[in-house]
Coordinates of C-alpha atoms in Angstrom, one line a residue:
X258 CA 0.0 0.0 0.0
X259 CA 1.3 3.3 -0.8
X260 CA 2.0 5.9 1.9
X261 CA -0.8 8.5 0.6
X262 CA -3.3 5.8 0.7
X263 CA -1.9 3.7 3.9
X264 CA -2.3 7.8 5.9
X265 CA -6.0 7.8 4.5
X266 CA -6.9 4.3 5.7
X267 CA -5.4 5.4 9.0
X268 CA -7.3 8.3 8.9
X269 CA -10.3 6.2 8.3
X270 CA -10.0 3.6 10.6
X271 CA -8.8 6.1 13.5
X272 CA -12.6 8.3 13.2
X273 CA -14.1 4.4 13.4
X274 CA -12.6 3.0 16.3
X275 CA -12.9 6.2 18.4
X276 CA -16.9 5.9 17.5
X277 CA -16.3 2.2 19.1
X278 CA -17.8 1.6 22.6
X279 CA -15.2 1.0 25.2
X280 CA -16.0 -3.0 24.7
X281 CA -16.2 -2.7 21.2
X282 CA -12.6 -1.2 21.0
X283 CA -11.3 -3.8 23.5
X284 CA -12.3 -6.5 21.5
X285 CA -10.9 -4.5 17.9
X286 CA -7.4 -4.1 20.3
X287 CA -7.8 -8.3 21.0
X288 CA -8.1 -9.2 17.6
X289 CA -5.3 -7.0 16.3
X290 CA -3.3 -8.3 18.8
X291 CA -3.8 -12.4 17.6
X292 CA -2.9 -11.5 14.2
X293 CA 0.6 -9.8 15.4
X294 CA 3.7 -11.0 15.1
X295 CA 6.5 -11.1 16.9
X296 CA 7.9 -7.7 15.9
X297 CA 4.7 -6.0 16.4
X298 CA 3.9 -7.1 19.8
X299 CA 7.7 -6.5 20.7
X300 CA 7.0 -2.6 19.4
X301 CA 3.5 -2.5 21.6
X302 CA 5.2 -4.1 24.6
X303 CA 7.7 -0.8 24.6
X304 CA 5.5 1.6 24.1
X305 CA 2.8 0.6 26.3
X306 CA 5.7 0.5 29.0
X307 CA 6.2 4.4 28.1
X308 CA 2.7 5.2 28.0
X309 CA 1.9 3.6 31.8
X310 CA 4.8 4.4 33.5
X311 CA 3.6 8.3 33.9
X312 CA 5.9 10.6 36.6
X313 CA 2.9 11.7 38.4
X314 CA 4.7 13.6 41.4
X315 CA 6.3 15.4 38.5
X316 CA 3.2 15.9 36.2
X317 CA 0.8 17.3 39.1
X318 CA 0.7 20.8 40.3
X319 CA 2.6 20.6 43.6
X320 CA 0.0 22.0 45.4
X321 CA -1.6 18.6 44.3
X322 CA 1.5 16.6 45.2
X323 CA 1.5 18.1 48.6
X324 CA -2.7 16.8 49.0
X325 CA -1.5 13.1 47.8
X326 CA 1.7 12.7 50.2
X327 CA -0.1 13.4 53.3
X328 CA -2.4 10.1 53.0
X329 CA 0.8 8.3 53.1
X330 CA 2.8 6.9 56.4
X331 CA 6.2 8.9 56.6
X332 CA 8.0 5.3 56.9
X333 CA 6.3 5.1 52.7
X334 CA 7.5 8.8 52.2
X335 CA 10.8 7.7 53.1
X336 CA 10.8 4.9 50.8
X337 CA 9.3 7.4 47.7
X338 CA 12.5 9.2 48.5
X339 CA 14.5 6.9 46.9
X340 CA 12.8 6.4 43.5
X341 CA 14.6 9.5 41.8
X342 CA 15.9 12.7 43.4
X343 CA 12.5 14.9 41.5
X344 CA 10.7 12.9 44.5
X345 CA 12.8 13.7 47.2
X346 CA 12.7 17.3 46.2
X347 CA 8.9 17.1 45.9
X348 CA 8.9 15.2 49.5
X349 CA 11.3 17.1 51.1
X350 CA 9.5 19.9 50.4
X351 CA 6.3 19.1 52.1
X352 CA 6.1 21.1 55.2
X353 CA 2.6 19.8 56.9
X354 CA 3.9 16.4 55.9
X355 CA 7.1 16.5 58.1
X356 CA 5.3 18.7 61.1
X357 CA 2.4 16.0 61.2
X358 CA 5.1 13.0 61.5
X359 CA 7.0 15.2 64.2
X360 CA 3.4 15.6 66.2
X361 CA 2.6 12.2 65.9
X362 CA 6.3 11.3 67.4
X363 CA 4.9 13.7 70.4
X364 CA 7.3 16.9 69.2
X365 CA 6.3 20.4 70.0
X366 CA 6.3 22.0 66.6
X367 CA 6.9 25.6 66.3
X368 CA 4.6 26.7 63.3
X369 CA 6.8 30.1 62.5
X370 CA 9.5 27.7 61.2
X371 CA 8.2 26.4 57.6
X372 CA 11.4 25.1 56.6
X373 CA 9.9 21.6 55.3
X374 CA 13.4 20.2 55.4
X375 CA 14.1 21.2 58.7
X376 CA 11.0 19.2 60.1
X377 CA 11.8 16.0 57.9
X378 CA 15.7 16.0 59.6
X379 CA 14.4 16.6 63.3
X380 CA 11.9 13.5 62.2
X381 CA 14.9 11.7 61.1
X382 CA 17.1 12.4 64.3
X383 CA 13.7 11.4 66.2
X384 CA 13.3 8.0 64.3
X385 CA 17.2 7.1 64.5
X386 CA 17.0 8.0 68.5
X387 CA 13.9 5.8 68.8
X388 CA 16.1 2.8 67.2
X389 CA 18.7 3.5 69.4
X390 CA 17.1 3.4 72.2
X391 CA 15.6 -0.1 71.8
X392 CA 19.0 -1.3 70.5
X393 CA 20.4 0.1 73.8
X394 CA 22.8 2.3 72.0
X395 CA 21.8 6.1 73.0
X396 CA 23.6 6.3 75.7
X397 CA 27.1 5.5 76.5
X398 CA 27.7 4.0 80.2
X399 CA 30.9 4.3 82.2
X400 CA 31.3 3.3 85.7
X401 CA 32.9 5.8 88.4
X402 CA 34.3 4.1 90.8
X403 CA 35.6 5.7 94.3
X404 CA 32.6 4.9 96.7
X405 CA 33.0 2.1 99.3
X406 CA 29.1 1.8 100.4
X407 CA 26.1 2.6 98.8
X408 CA 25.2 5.7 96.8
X409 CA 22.1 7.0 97.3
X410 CA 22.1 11.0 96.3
X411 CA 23.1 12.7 92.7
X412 CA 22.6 15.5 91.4
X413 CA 24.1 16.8 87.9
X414 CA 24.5 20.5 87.1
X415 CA 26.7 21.0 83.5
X416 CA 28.9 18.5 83.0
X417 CA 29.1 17.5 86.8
X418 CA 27.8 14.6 88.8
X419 CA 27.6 14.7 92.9
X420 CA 27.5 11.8 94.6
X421 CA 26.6 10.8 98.1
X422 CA 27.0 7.6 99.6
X423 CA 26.3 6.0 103.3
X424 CA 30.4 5.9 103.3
X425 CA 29.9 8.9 104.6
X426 CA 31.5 11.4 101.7
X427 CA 30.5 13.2 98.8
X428 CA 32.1 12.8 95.4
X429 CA 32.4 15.7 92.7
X430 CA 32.9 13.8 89.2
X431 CA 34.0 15.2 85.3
X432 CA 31.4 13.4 84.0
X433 CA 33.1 13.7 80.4
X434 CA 36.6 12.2 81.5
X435 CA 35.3 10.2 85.0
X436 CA 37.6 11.9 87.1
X437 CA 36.9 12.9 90.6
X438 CA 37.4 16.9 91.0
X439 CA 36.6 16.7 94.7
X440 CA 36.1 14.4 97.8
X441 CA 35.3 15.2 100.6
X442 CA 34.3 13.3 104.4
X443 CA 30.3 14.0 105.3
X444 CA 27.4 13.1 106.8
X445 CA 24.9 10.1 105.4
X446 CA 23.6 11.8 102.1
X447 CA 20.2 11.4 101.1
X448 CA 20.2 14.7 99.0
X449 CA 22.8 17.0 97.2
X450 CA 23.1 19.9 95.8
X451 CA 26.2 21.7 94.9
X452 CA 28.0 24.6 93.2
X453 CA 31.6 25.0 92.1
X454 CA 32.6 26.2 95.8
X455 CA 30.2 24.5 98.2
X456 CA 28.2 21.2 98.3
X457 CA 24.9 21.1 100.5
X458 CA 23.2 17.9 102.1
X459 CA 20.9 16.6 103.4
X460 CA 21.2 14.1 105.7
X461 CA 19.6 10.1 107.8
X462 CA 20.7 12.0 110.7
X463 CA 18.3 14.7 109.9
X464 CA 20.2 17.7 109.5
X465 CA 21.0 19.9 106.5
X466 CA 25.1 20.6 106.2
X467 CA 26.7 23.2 104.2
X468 CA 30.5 22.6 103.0
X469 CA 33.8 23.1 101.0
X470 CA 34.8 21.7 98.2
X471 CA 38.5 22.8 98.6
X472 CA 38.3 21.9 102.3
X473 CA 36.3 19.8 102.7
X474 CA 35.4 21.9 105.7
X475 CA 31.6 22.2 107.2
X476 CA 30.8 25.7 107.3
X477 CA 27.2 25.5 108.6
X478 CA 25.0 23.0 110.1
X479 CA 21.2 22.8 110.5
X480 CA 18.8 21.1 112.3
X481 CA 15.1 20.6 112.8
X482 CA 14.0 17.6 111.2
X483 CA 13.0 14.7 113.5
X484 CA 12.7 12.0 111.6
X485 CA 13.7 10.5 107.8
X486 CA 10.1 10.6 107.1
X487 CA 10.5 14.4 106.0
X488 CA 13.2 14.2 103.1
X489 CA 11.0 14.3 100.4
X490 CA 9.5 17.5 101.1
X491 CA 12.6 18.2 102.8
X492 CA 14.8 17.6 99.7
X493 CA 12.9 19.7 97.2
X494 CA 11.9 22.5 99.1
X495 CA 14.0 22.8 102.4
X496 CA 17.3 21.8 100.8
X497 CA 17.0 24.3 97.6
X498 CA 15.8 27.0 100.1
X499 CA 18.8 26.8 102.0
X500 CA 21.0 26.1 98.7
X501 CA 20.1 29.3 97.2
X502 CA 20.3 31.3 100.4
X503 CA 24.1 29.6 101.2
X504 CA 25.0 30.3 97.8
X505 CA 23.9 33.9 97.6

């Protein structure tokens, strides 16, 4: 057939089968499919691939995009992330999508900051954190060892543990290199508190004690208390009275 009259058969049959009912043009696709060959269904098979595998995150308005993503789990997002870097961007990108995961992880999310990649990182951070902490890999553990008894006060104030033990003495540790900065003889320590100059305790013996660190000296004693019963009130009100009032 020549090529003027193979285009107006084309033409022909093309105004036919769009008059076709959907069924109708199903069955016109079936038939012209049995009498193919192996080179025509070879050249169908490629396009067709083309023709379904449509970018849709890169097609639709973004405003659109951003509608679609937040039906999906962030552990799917994630996954999306990966199939070509015009997703991540699109992904990345969503702000209410990376907030909402935050919220869900029980975050306080400051709305003035709309920075959608800032949200997906702290979500990141969160997730990793999360795994670490059931892996029991958060946290690093070191033992300090200097007590002979049991320790039963601490109290950490930047970058500083106190210790008190019923060996009667208080302990001042680096808690970055495990070193002890200061120890010091005492009471029975069922509180602490300290600063870089003084320690304060409170005591079984029910009495409060003010000390040195460089000393190790007692500079003030109190008591009043008649019984252990009192520490807990004692310990967060009493002691941090008298803590504030030493260390003014």
């Amino acid at each position: 057939m020549e090529r003027k009259d193979f285009e107006t058969w084309l033409d022909n049959i093309s105004v036919t089968f769009l008059s076709l009912t959907d069924l109708q043009k199903n069955e016109t696709l079936d038939h012209l499919i049995s009498l193919s060959g192996a080179v025509q269904l070879r050249h169908l098979s490629n396009n067709l691939e083309t023709l379904l595998k449509r970018d849709f995150l890169k097609l639709l308005p973004l405003e659109l995009s951003f509608y679609l993503l937040k039906w999906l789990d962030p552990q799917t997002l994630l996954t999306c992330c990966l199939v070509s870097k015009q997703w991540n961007k699109v992904i990345s990108a969503c702000t209410e999508v990376w907030q909402t995961a935050c919220k869900n992880l029980g975050w306080q999310i400051d709305d003035s900051v709309q920075d959608a990649l800032h949200w997906k990182k702290v979500y990141l951070k969160a997730i990793l954190r999360m795994k670490q902490l059931e892996d029991h890999e958060a946290f690093e553990t070191s033992s300090l060892i200097g007590h002979s008894a049991r320790v039963y006060a601490l109290y950490y104030k930047d970058g500083l543990l106190c210790t008190g033990s019923d060996d009667l003495s208080a302990k001042l540790w680096d808690v970055s290199t495990g070193q002890c900065v200061y120890g010091i003889q005492t009471h029975t320590c069922a509180a602490v508190k300290f600063d870089e100059q003084k320690l304060v305790t409170g005591s079984f013996d029910n009495t409060v004690a003010c000390w040195e660190w460089s000393s190790g000296a007692r500079t003030q004693h109190f008591r009043g208390h008649t019984g252990a019963g009192g520490l807990p009130f004692f310990k967060v009100r009493i002691l941090k009275y008298f803590y504030h009032k030493i260390a003014s």
